[in-house]
Each structure stands twice: as C-alpha cells, then as structure tokens.
Coordinates of C-alpha atoms in Angstrom, one line a residue:
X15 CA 0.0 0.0 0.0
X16 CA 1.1 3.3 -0.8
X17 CA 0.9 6.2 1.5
X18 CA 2.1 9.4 1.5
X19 CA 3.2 11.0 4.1
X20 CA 3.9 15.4 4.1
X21 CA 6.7 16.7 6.3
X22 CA 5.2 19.8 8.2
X23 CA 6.7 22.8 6.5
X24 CA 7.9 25.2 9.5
X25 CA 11.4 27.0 9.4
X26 CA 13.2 24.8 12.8
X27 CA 11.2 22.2 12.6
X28 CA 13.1 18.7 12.2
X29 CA 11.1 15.5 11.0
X30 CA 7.6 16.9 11.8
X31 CA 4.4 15.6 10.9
X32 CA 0.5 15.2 11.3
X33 CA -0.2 11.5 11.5
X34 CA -3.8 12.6 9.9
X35 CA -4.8 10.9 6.9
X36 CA -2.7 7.6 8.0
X37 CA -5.2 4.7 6.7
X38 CA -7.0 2.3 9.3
X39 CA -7.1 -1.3 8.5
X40 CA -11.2 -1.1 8.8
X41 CA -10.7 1.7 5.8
X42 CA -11.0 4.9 8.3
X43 CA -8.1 7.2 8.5
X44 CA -6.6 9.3 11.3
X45 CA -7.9 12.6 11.6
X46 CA -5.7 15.8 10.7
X47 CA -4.4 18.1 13.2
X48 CA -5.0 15.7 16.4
X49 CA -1.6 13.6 17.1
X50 CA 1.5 15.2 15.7
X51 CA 4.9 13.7 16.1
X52 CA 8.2 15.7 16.0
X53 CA 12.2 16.6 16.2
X54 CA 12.8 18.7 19.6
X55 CA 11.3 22.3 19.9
X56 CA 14.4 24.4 19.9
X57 CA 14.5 28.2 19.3
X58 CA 11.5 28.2 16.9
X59 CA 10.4 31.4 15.3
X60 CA 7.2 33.4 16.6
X61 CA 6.1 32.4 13.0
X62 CA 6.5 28.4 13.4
X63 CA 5.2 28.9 17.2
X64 CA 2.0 30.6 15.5
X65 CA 1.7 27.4 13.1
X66 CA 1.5 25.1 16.3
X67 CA -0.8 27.2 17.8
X68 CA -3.2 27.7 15.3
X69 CA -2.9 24.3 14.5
X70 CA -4.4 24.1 18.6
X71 CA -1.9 22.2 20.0
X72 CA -2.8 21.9 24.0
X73 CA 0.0 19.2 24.9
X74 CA 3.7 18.7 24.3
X75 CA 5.3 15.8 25.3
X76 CA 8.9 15.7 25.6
X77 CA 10.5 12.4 25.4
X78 CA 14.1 13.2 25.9
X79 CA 16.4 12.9 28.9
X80 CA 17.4 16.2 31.1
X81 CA 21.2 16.5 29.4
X82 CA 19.3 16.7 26.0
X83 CA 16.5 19.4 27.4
X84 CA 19.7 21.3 29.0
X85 CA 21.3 21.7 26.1
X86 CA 18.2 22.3 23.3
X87 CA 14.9 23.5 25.6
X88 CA 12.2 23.5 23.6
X89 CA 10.1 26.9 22.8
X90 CA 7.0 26.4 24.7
X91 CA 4.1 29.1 24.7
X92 CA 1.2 30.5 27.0
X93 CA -1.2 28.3 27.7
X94 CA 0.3 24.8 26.6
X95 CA 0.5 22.1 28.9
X96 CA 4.7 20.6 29.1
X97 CA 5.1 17.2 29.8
X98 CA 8.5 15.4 30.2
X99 CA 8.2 11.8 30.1
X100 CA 12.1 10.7 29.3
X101 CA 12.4 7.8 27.3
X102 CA 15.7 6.7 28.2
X103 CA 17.8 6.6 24.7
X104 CA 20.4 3.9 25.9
X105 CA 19.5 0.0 26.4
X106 CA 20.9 0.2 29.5
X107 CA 19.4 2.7 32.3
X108 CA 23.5 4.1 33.0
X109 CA 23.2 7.4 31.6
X110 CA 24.0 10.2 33.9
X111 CA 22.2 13.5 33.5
X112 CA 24.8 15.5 34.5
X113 CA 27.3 15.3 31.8
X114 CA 27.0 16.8 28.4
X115 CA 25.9 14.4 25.5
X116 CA 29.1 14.2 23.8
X117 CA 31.0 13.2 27.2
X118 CA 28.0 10.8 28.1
X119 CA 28.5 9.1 24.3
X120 CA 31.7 8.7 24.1
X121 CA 31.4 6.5 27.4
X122 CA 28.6 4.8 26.1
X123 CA 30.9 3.9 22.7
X124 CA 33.1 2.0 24.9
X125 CA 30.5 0.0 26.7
X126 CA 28.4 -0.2 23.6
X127 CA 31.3 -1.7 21.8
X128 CA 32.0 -4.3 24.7
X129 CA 28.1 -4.8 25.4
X130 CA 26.5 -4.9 22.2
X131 CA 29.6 -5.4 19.3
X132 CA 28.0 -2.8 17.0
X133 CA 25.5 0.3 17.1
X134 CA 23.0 -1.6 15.1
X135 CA 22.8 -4.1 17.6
X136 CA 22.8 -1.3 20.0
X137 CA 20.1 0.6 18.5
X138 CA 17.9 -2.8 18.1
X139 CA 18.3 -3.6 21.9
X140 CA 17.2 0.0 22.9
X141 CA 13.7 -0.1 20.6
X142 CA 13.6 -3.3 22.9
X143 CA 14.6 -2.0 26.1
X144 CA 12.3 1.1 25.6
X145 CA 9.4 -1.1 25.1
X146 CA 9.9 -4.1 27.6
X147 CA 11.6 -2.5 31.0
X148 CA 9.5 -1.3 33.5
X149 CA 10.9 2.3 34.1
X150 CA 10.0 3.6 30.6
X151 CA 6.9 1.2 30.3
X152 CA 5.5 3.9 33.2
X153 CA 6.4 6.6 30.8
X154 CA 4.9 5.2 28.4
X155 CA 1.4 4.2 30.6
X156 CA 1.6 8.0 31.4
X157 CA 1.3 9.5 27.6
X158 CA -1.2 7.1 26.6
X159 CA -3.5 8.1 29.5
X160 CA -2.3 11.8 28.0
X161 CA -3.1 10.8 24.3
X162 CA -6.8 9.1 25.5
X163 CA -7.9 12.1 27.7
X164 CA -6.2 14.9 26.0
X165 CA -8.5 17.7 24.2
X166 CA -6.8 19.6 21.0
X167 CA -3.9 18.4 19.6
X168 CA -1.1 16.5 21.2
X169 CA 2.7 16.8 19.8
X170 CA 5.4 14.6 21.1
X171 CA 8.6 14.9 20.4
X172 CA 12.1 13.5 20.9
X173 CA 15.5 14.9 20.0
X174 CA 15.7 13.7 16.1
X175 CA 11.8 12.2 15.6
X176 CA 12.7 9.2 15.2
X177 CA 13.4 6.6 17.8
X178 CA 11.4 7.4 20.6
X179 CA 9.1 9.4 18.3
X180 CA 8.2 6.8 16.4
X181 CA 8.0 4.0 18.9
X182 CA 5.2 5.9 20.3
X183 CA 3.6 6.7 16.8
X184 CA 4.0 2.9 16.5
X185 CA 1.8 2.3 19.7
X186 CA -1.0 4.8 18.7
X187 CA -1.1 3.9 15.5
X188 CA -1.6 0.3 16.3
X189 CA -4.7 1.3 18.9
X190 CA -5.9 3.0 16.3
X191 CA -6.4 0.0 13.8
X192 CA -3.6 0.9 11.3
X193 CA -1.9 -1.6 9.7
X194 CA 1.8 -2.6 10.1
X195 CA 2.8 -1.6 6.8
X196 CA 1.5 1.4 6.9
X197 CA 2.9 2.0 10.5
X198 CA 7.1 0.8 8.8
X199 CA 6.3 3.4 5.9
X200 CA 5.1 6.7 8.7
X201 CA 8.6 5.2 10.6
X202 CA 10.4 5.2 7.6
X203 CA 9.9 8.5 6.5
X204 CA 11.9 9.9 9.0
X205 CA 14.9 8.5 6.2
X206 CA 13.6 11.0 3.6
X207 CA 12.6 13.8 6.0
X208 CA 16.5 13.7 8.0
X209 CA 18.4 12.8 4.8
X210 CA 19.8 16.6 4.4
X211 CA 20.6 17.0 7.8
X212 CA 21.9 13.1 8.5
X213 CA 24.6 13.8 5.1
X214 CA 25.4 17.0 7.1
X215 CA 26.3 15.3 10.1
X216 CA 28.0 12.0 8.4
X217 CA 30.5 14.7 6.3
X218 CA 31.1 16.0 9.8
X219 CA 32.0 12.9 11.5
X220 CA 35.0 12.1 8.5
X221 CA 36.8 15.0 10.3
X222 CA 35.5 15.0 13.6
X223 CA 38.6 14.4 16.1
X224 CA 37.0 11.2 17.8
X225 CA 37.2 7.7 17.6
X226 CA 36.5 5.2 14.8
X227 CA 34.2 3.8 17.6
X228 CA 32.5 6.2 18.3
X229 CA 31.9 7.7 14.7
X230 CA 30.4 4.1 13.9
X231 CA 27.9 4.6 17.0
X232 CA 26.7 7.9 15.5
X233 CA 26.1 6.7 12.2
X234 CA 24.2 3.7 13.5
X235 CA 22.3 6.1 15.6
X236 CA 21.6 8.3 12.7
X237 CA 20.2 5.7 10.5
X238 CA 16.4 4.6 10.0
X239 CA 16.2 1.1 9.9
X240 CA 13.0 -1.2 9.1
X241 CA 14.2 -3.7 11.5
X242 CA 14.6 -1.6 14.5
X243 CA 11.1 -1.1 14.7
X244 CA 9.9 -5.0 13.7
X245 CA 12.4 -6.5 15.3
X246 CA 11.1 -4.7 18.8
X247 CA 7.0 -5.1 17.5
X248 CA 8.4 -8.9 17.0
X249 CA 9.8 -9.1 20.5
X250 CA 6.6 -7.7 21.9
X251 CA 4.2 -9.5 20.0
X252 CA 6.2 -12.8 21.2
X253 CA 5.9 -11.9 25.0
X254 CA 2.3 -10.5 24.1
X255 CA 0.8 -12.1 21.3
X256 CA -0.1 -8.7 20.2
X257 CA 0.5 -4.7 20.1
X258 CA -2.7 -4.6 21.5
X259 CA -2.3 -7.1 24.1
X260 CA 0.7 -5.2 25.1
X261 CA -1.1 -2.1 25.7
X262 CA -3.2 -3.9 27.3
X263 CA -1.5 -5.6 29.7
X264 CA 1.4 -3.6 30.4
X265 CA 0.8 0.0 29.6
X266 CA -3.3 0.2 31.2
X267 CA -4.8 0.5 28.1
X268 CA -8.9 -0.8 28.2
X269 CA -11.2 -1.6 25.4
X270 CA -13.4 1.3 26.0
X271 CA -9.9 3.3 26.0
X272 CA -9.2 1.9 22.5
X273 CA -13.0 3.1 21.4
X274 CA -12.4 6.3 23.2
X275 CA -9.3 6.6 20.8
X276 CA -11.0 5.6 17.5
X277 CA -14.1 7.5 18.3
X278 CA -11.9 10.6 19.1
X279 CA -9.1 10.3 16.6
X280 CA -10.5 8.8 13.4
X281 CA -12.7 10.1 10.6

C-alpha cells in the first residue's frame, strides 16, 4: 500500500508531521491536526510557534532525557500544557544527566562496543529495552493516558523524531487499527525527511577528532532502519501475542480506552 506522508513545512522544525490521513485497516483514516509527532522544539520562530498554535496544539510531550533538554529547551508558549516523560535513549538505564551528551556518548561507545559489538545491535536492543523495562513502560502508561484524555492536539517529540518518536507513533497507530505496513512506511519516512541533515552530520564525523568507535555509533544512531522497529514489535508480540495485548496488559490501556481513541481520533 502506498501512502504518502507530508513533512510539516515550518522553518526549525526537524522531522515533523501530522499522522492525519494515515489509513485504518477497517478503511478509516486518522484525523488531521489531532496527534503530531516531532524533532525537539528548539529556538522556533514566533512564525512556526504561531503554526503550532493555530494548529491548537494543547499538549507537548517531551520524550528526551534532562542533558538533551539542557542543552536544546524547547520553545514552549502560553497556555500549553509541558510534559517530560524521558524515554531513556540507551539500552541500559547508565546514563547520567549530569554530563554533556558528547562526554555521556563517548562513554557509552566504549560499553556499547563491549556490550553490544556494534551500534545496530545497539540501537535494536534499545527499541527493545524502551518497550519491555518497567521504568520507561510507566512513561509510556503516562502518555497514553495523555493521548486518551487529552482535548486539542497532542505533539510529542524526541530529539531527532525518530526513535522514541516513532515507537510511540508505532503504539498509537496500532490502537488505532492501522496496519503494520502502513505503521514501517510513517517510521520510515523519517529516512527522507532527515536525509539533508543526517549527510550533514555523516560529512562532519570524517573530520570529527574522535574515535573510529565512536563515529560508527553515531552513524548507526543516525540511521532509519525497518528492522529496528519489527524487530522490537516482534519481541513484543512474542511476550504478548499482540500490540494490542501489550497495551493492554502492560501500559493500562482498556477496550473502552481503545474506542475512546478511535471515536476521538479517526474520521
């Protein structure tokens, strides 16, 4: 099936979009302007704050970890409601919030490299561990409650839009009745949407003064793979039998919930 999915057009905006129009497996689709998912919120324009606004977004959730806020705060504006529910962005929980992020990854290189052999297996175990320990499980209990109850529109957001981001589109999207292709091709166009800015950043790690280690953790990091997200979906729906089921079980989630969310977010 062929979907296609718009990038929000707002100067500062990084890998934004409007999960409206996404198809339903019953043949609804997600209404526009209701659950938007995002790169981090830092120094927008009055112009691209007015966008959001008018667009009558009530709730921003912020998915990253303090060092990350410290160091890119999002804009926020009058009258919208913050939320910081960190999503933890290393498979282990041994990231310090006290240190910048380039100290805190070049630690993590070395005990990614001993731990996991390569970023890719890195970044597989922390779609994994994101979705399957209990700390960010709470989190994630806590924005689903947000997403069933809120009114307006509700934008979440992570540092790039695409990890955390989209394991949380992944989770709404599947309440919502959408299908797992569809849900691999919203993920995967976070590849298109980054690709300027991810060739920026690859140029600049040939002549960044760090280690070959490390540079190979970045570029994992930067990358949008398919089987990040179905290899963790896979790992759930093992323990779970089913998305669903998970929500279910783990993160509170009630079938009068799940028709709250269809009867409030689909056409």
């Amino acid at each position: 099936m062929h979907v296609h999915i718009r990038k929000m057009q707002a100067k500062k905006l990084s890998n934004t979009r409007d999960l409206g129009g996404l198809p339903t497996a019953d043949g609804r689709k997600i209404k526009h302007g209701k659950l938007i998912r995002s790169g981090k919120l830092y120094k927008l324009p009055a112009k691209t704050v007015d966008k959001l606004k008018k667009l009558g977004v009530t709730t921003v959730v912020d998915l990253r970890i303090f060092t990350e806020i410290e160091e890119h705060p999002d804009t926020l504006w009058n009258g919208v409601n913050y939320v910081h529910l960190p999503l933890l962005c290393t498979a282990t929980p041994g990231i310090t919030n006290d240190k910048s992020m380039r100290y805190t990854m070049v630690v993590e290189s070395k005990r990614i490299k001993s731990e996991f052999g390569t970023g890719e297996n890195y970044m597989q175990q922390m779609y994994r561990f994101i979705l399957l320990s209990e700390e960010p499980q709470q989190h994630l209990k806590t924005l689903l409650r947000l997403v069933i109850d809120n009114e307006g529109a509700l934008l979440w957001h992570c540092s790039s839009g695409k990890d955390r981001a989209g394991i949380v589109a992944m989770l709404i999207e599947s309440l919502l009745g959408v299908s797992e292709e569809v849900i691999l091709a919203d993920y995967m166009a976070s590849s298109r949407f980054l690709r300027g800015r991810f060739v920026r950043n690859k140029l600049g790690l040939i002549i960044a003064p760090c280690s070959v280690r490390l540079k190979k953790l970045l570029k994992a990091m930067m990358d949008v793979k398919p089987q990040f997200l179905t290899e963790a979906m896979n790992a759930v729906k093992e323990q779970y039998g089913s998305i669903e089921n998970y929500c279910k079980q783990v993160l509170g989630v009630t079938d009068e919930d799940i028709e709250t969310l269809k009867s409030k977010y689909l056409e």
